[in-house]
XYZ file of N, CA, C and O in Angstrom:
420
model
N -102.097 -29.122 5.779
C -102.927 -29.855 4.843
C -104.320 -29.987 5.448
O -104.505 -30.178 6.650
N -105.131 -29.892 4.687
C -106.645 -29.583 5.106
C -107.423 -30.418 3.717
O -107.034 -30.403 2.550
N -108.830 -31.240 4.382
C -109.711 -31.784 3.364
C -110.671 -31.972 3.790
O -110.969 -32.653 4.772
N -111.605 -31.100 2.764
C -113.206 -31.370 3.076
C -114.220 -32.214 2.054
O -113.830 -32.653 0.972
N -114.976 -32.303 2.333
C -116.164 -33.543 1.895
C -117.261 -32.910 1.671
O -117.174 -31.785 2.164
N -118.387 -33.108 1.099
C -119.404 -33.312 1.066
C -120.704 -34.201 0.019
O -120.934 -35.403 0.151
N -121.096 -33.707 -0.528
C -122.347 -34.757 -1.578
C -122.144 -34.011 -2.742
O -123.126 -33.875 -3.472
N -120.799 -33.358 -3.169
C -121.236 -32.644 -4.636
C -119.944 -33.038 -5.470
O -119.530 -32.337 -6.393
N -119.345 -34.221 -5.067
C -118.733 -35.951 -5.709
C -116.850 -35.346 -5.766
O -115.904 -35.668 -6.484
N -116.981 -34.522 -4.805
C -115.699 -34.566 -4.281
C -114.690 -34.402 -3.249
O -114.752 -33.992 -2.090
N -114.011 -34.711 -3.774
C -113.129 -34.901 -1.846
C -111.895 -33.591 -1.961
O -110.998 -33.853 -2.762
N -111.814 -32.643 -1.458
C -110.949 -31.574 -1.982
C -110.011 -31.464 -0.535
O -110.238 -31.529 0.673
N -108.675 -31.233 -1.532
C -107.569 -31.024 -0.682
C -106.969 -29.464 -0.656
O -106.827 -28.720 -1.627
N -106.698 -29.227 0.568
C -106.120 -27.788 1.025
C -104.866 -27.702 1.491
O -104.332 -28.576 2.173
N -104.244 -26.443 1.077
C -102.695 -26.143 1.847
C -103.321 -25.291 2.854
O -104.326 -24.593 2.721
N -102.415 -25.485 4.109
C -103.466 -24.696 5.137
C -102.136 -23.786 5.626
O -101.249 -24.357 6.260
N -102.017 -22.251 5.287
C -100.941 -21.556 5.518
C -100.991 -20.979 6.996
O -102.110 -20.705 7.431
N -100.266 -20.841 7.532
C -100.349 -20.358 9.403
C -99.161 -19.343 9.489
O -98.234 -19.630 10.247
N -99.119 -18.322 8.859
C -98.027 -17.800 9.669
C -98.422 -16.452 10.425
O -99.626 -16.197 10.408
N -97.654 -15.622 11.034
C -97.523 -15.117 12.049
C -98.605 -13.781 11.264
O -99.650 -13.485 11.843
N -98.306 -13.224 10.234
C -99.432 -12.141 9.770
C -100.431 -12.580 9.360
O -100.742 -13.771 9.328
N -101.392 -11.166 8.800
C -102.775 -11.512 8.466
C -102.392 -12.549 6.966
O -102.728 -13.703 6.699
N -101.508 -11.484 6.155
C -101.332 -11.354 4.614
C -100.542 -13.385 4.726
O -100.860 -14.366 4.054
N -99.826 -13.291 5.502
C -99.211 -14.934 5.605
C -99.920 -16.147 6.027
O -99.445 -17.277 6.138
N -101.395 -15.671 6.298
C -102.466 -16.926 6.667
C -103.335 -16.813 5.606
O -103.614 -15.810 4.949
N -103.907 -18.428 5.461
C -104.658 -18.644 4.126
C -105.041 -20.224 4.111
O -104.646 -21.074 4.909
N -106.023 -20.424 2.858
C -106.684 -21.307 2.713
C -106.273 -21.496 0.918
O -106.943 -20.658 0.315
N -105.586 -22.147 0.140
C -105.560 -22.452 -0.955
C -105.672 -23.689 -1.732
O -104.918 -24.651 -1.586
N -106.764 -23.619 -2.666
C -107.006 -25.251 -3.203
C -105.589 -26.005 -3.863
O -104.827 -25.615 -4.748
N -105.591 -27.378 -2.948
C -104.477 -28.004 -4.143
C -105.309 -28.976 -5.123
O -105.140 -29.072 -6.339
N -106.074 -29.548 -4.481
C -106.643 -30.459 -5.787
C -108.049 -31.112 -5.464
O -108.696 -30.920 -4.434
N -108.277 -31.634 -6.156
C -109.727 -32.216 -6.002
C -109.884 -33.775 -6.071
O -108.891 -34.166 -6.684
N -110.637 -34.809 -5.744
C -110.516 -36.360 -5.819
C -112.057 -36.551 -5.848
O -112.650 -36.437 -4.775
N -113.005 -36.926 -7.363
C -113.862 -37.391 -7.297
C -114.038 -38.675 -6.388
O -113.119 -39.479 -6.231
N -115.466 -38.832 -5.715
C -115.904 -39.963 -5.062
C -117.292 -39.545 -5.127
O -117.728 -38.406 -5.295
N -118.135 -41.009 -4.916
C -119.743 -40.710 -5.688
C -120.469 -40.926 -4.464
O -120.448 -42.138 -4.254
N -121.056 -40.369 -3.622
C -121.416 -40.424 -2.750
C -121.702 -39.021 -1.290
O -121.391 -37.881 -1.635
N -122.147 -39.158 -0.104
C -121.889 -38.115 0.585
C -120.675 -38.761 1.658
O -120.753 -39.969 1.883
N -119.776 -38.127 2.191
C -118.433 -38.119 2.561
C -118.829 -37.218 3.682
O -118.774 -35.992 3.781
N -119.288 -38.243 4.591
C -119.548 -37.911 6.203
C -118.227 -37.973 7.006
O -118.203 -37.731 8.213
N -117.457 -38.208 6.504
C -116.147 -38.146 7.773
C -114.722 -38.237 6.642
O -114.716 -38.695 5.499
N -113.504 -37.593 7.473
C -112.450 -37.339 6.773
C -111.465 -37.322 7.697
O -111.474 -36.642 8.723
N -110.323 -38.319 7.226
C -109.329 -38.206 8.387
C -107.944 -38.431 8.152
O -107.742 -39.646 8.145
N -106.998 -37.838 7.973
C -105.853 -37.547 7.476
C -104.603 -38.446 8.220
O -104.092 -37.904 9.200
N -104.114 -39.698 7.844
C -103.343 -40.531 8.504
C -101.608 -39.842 8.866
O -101.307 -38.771 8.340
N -100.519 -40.613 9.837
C -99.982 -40.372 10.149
C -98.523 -39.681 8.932
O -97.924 -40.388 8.122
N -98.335 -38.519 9.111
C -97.417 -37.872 8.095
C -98.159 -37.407 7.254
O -97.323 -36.826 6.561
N -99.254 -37.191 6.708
C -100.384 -36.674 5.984
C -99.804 -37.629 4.413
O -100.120 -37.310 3.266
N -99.005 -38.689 4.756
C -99.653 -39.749 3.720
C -100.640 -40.430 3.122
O -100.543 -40.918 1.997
N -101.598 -40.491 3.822
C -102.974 -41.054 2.995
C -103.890 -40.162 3.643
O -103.477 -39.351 4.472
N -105.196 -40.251 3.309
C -106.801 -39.521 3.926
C -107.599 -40.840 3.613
O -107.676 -41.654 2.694
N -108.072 -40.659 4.670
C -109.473 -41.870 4.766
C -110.620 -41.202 4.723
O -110.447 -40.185 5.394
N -112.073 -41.238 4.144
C -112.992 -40.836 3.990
C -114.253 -41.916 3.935
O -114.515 -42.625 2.963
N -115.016 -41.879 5.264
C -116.193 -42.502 5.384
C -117.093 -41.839 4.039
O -117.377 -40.667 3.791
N -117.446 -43.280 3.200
C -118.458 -42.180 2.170
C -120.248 -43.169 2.252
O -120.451 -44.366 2.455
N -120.868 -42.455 2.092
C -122.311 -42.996 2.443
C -123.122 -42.900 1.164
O -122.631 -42.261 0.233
N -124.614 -43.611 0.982
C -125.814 -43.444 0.200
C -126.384 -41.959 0.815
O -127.004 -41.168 0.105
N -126.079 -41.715 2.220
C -126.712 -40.585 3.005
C -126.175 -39.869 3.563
O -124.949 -39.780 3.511
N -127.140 -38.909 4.488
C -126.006 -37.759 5.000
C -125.953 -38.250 6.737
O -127.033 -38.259 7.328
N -124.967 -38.557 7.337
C -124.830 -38.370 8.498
C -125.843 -38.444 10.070
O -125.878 -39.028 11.153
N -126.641 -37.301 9.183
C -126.905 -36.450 10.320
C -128.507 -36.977 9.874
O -129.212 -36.870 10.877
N -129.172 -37.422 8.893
C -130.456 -37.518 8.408
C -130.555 -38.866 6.810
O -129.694 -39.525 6.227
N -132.163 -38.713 6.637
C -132.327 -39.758 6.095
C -132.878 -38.938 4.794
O -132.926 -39.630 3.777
N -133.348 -37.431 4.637
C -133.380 -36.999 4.016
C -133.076 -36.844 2.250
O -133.754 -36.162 1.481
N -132.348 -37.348 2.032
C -131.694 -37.308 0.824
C -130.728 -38.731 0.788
O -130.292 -39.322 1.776
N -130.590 -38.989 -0.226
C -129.885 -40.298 -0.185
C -129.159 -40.558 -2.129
O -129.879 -40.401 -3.115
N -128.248 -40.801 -2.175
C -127.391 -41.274 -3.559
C -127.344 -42.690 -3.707
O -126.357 -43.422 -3.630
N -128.642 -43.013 -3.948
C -128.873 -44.588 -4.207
C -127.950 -45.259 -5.069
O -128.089 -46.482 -5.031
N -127.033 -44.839 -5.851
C -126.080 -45.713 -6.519
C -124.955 -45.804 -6.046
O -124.118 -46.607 -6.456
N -124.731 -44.780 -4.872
C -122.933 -44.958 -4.062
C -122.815 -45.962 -3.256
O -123.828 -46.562 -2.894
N -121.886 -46.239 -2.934
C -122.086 -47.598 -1.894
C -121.395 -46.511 -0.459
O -120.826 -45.435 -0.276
N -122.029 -47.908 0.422
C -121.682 -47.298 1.969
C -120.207 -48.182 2.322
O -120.134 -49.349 2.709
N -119.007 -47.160 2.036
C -117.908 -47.286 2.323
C -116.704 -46.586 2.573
O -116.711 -45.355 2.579
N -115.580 -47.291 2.799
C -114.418 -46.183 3.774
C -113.518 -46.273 2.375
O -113.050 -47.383 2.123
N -113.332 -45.543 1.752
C -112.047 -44.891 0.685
C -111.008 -44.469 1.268
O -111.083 -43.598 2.134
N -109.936 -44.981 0.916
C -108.787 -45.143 1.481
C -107.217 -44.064 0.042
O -106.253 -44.453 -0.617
N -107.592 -43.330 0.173
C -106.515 -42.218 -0.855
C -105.244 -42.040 -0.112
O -104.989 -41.766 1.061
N -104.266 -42.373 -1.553
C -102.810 -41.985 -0.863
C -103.039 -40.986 -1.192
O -103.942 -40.711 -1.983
N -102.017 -39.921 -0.487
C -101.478 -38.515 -1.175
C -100.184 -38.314 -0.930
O -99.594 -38.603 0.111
N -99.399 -37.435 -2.626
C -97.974 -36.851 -2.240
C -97.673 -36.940 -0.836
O -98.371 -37.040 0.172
N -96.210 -36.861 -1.095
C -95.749 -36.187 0.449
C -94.691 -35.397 0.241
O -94.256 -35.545 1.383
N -94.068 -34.826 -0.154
C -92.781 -34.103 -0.095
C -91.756 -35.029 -0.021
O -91.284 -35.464 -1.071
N -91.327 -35.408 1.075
C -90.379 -36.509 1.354
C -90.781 -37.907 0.198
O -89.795 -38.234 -0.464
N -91.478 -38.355 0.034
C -91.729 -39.251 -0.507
C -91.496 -38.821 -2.193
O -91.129 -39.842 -2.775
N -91.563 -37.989 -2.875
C -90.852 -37.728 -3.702
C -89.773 -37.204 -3.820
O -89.216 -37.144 -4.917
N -89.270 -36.735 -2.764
C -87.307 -36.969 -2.449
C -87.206 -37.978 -2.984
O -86.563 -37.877 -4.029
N -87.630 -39.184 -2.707
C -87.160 -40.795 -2.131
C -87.129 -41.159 -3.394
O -86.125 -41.773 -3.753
N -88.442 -40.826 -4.623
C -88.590 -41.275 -5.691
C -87.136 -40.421 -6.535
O -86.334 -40.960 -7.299
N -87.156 -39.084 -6.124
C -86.108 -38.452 -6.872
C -84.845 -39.411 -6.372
O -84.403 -40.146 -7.256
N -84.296 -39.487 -5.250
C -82.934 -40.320 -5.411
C -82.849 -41.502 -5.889
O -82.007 -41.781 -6.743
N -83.776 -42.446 -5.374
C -84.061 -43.861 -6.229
C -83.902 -44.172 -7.642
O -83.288 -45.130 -8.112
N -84.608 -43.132 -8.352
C -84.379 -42.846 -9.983
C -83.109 -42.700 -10.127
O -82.567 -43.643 -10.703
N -82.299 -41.667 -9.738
C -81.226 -40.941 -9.960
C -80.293 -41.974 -9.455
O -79.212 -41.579 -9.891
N -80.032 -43.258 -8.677
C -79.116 -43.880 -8.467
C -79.113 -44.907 -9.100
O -78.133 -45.649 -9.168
N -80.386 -45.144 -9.751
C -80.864 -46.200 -10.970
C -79.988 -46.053 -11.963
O -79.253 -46.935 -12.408
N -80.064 -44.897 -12.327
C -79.873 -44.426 -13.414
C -78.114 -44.356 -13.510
O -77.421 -44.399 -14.527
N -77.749 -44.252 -12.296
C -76.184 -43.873 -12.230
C -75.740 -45.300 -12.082
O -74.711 -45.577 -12.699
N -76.320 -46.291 -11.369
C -75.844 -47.715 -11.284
C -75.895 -48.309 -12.837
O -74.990 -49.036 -13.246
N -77.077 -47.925 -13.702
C -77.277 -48.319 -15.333
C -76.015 -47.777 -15.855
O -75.365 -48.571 -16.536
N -75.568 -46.705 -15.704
C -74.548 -46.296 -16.447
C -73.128 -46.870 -16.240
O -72.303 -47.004 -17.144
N -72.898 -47.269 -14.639
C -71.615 -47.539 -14.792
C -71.757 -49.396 -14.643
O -70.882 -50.060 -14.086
N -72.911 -49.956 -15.203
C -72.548 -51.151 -15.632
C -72.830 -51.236 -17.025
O -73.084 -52.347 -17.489
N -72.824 -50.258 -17.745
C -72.835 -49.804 -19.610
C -71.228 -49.818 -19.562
O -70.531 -50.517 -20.296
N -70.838 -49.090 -18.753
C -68.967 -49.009 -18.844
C -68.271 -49.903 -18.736
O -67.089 -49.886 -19.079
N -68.919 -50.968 -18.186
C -67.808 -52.467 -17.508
C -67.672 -52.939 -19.247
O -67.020 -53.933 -19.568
């Protein structure tokens, strides 16, 4: 999982493929997350459950340019996880099986 930033109001997420050939390594978009601002820093929390993203009026590195209506703050995004929609898939599915066999009593 891979995510980059910059000032053109989005925060984009990557599958980051590694395998052993040329044809099996890659870079493919999964999705995109508007935010209004420039997005000087990006940092992907433990299990690649959430991404944190420093977002600014400015850029980083200069005073140059500036998005006078964004505010200077840390955005805090969950994201999927694989496992975590396991969890939702069995949870439902035992809901659903506990609903039924107290329809039978």
């Amino acid at each position: 999982l891979g995510v980059t930033g910059g000032n053109d109001g989005f925060l984009r997420v990557w599958k980051v493929k590694t395998g052993s050939g040329r044809s099996e390594r890659g870079i493919d978009p999964i999705g995109k997350i508007p935010i209004h601002g420039y997005i000087n820093s990006v940092a992907i929390g433990p299990k690649g459950r959430f991404c944190v993203a420093a977002v600014g009026q400015e850029h980083r590195l200069g005073r140059w340019d500036r998005v006078s209506c964004a505010q200077n703050r840390f955005a805090i995004i969950p994201l999927r996880h694989k496992e975590d929609e396991e969890e939702n898939e069995n949870s439902s599915s035992s809901k659903s099986d506990s609903n039924s066999e107290s329809d039978s009593d």
